[in-house]
mmCIF file of C-alpha atoms in Angstrom:
data_model
loop_
_atom_site.group_PDB
_atom_site.id
_atom_site.type_symbol
_atom_site.label_atom_id
_atom_site.label_comp_id
_atom_site.label_asym_id
_atom_site.label_seq_id
_atom_site.Cartn_x
_atom_site.Cartn_y
_atom_site.Cartn_z
ATOM 1 C CA UNK A 976 86.444 84.574 103.900
ATOM 2 C CA UNK A 977 83.539 86.640 102.521
ATOM 3 C CA UNK A 978 80.273 88.149 104.066
ATOM 4 C CA UNK A 979 77.936 85.236 101.798
ATOM 5 C CA UNK A 980 77.779 81.930 100.341
ATOM 6 C CA UNK A 981 79.821 80.926 97.351
ATOM 7 C CA UNK A 982 77.439 79.443 95.170
ATOM 8 C CA UNK A 983 79.778 77.885 93.500
ATOM 9 C CA UNK A 984 80.562 75.481 96.237
ATOM 10 C CA UNK A 985 76.918 74.977 96.792
ATOM 11 C CA UNK A 986 76.705 71.975 95.400
ATOM 12 C CA UNK A 987 79.809 70.241 97.297
ATOM 13 C CA UNK A 988 78.825 71.671 100.691
ATOM 14 C CA UNK A 989 75.248 70.027 99.888
ATOM 15 C CA UNK A 990 76.394 66.828 99.493
ATOM 16 C CA UNK A 991 79.815 66.732 102.841
ATOM 17 C CA UNK A 992 77.584 65.955 105.540
ATOM 18 C CA UNK A 993 76.971 62.688 103.461
ATOM 19 C CA UNK A 994 80.372 61.565 103.446
ATOM 20 C CA UNK A 995 81.680 61.794 106.959
ATOM 21 C CA UNK A 996 83.262 58.506 107.608
ATOM 22 C CA UNK A 997 85.550 56.457 105.131
ATOM 23 C CA UNK A 998 83.725 54.090 103.197
ATOM 24 C CA UNK A 999 80.844 56.367 102.575
ATOM 25 C CA UNK A 1000 79.515 57.516 99.475
ATOM 26 C CA UNK A 1001 77.621 60.224 97.682
ATOM 27 C CA UNK A 1002 76.469 61.519 93.733
ATOM 28 C CA UNK A 1003 77.981 64.825 93.427
ATOM 29 C CA UNK A 1004 76.220 66.685 90.058
ATOM 30 C CA UNK A 1005 75.883 70.123 88.953
ATOM 31 C CA UNK A 1006 78.878 70.980 89.967
ATOM 32 C CA UNK A 1007 81.574 72.933 87.317
ATOM 33 C CA UNK A 1008 85.045 72.233 88.756
ATOM 34 C CA UNK A 1009 86.767 74.861 87.207
ATOM 35 C CA UNK A 1010 84.251 77.577 89.267
ATOM 36 C CA UNK A 1011 85.848 76.687 92.649
ATOM 37 C CA UNK A 1012 89.045 77.987 91.269
ATOM 38 C CA UNK A 1013 90.513 81.185 90.482
ATOM 39 C CA UNK A 1014 89.589 83.295 87.417
ATOM 40 C CA UNK A 1015 91.567 82.808 84.608
ATOM 41 C CA UNK A 1016 93.548 86.093 85.269
ATOM 42 C CA UNK A 1017 93.991 86.152 88.833
ATOM 43 C CA UNK A 1018 95.403 82.458 89.127
ATOM 44 C CA UNK A 1019 98.328 82.903 86.821
ATOM 45 C CA UNK A 1020 100.056 83.197 90.444
ATOM 46 C CA UNK A 1021 100.239 80.184 92.395
ATOM 47 C CA UNK A 1022 102.647 77.529 94.255
ATOM 48 C CA UNK A 1023 103.213 74.396 94.581
ATOM 49 C CA UNK A 1024 104.722 72.027 96.848
ATOM 50 C CA UNK A 1025 104.707 68.517 97.435
ATOM 51 C CA UNK A 1026 103.237 67.339 100.650
ATOM 52 C CA UNK A 1027 101.429 64.572 102.967
ATOM 53 C CA UNK A 1028 97.423 63.674 103.161
ATOM 54 C CA UNK A 1029 96.192 64.992 106.468
ATOM 55 C CA UNK A 1030 94.035 61.664 107.850
ATOM 56 C CA UNK A 1031 96.616 58.298 108.423
ATOM 57 C CA UNK A 1032 97.864 57.135 106.738
ATOM 58 C CA UNK A 1033 99.465 60.344 105.996
ATOM 59 C CA UNK A 1034 100.826 59.505 102.696
ATOM 60 C CA UNK A 1035 103.005 61.604 101.159
ATOM 61 C CA UNK A 1036 101.260 61.872 97.909
ATOM 62 C CA UNK A 1037 99.682 64.858 97.981
ATOM 63 C CA UNK A 1038 100.455 68.351 95.584
ATOM 64 C CA UNK A 1039 99.560 71.408 97.324
ATOM 65 C CA UNK A 1040 98.584 74.280 95.314
ATOM 66 C CA UNK A 1041 98.144 77.450 96.631
ATOM 67 C CA UNK A 1042 97.038 80.538 94.790
ATOM 68 C CA UNK A 1043 98.180 84.140 95.511
ATOM 69 C CA UNK A 1044 94.312 84.962 95.094
ATOM 70 C CA UNK A 1045 92.111 84.274 97.912
ATOM 71 C CA UNK A 1046 88.528 81.844 96.591
ATOM 72 C CA UNK A 1047 86.115 83.461 98.964
ATOM 73 C CA UNK A 1048 84.241 81.533 100.399
ATOM 74 C CA UNK A 1049 81.953 82.156 103.904
ATOM 75 C CA UNK A 1050 82.679 81.120 107.885
ATOM 76 C CA UNK A 1051 79.673 78.672 107.206
ATOM 77 C CA UNK A 1052 80.981 76.924 103.822
ATOM 78 C CA UNK A 1053 84.901 76.885 106.001
ATOM 79 C CA UNK A 1054 82.944 75.272 108.897
ATOM 80 C CA UNK A 1055 81.036 72.873 106.086
ATOM 81 C CA UNK A 1056 83.990 72.252 104.586
ATOM 82 C CA UNK A 1057 85.945 71.450 107.682
ATOM 83 C CA UNK A 1058 83.729 69.711 110.169
ATOM 84 C CA UNK A 1059 81.576 67.667 107.001
ATOM 85 C CA UNK A 1060 78.356 69.446 107.845
ATOM 86 C CA UNK A 1061 78.116 68.364 111.514
#
C-alpha cells in the first residue's frame, strides 16, 4: 500500500462508481493501461495461473497474473476498486 494515490489509476477509479451494477456502462479515456503494470524491469518475474471469475456465474475462463513486484496504490484506491466508490 502506498501513502499517496497512484496517479496512473485516477482515470480508472474516477469512473468505477458509474459501473456498480450489471449493464452499467461508462466511457474511459486518458488511461495508458501499460502504466498500471510494474515497470518493465520489475515485471520480468510473475506467475500465471488459471482460475475462475470472482462473481456468478464463476466461469473458469480467467488467467490470473501475479507480479513479484507490488503496484503501489493508496488504501482509498483499493477501497474504490473493491467497492466501486460506494
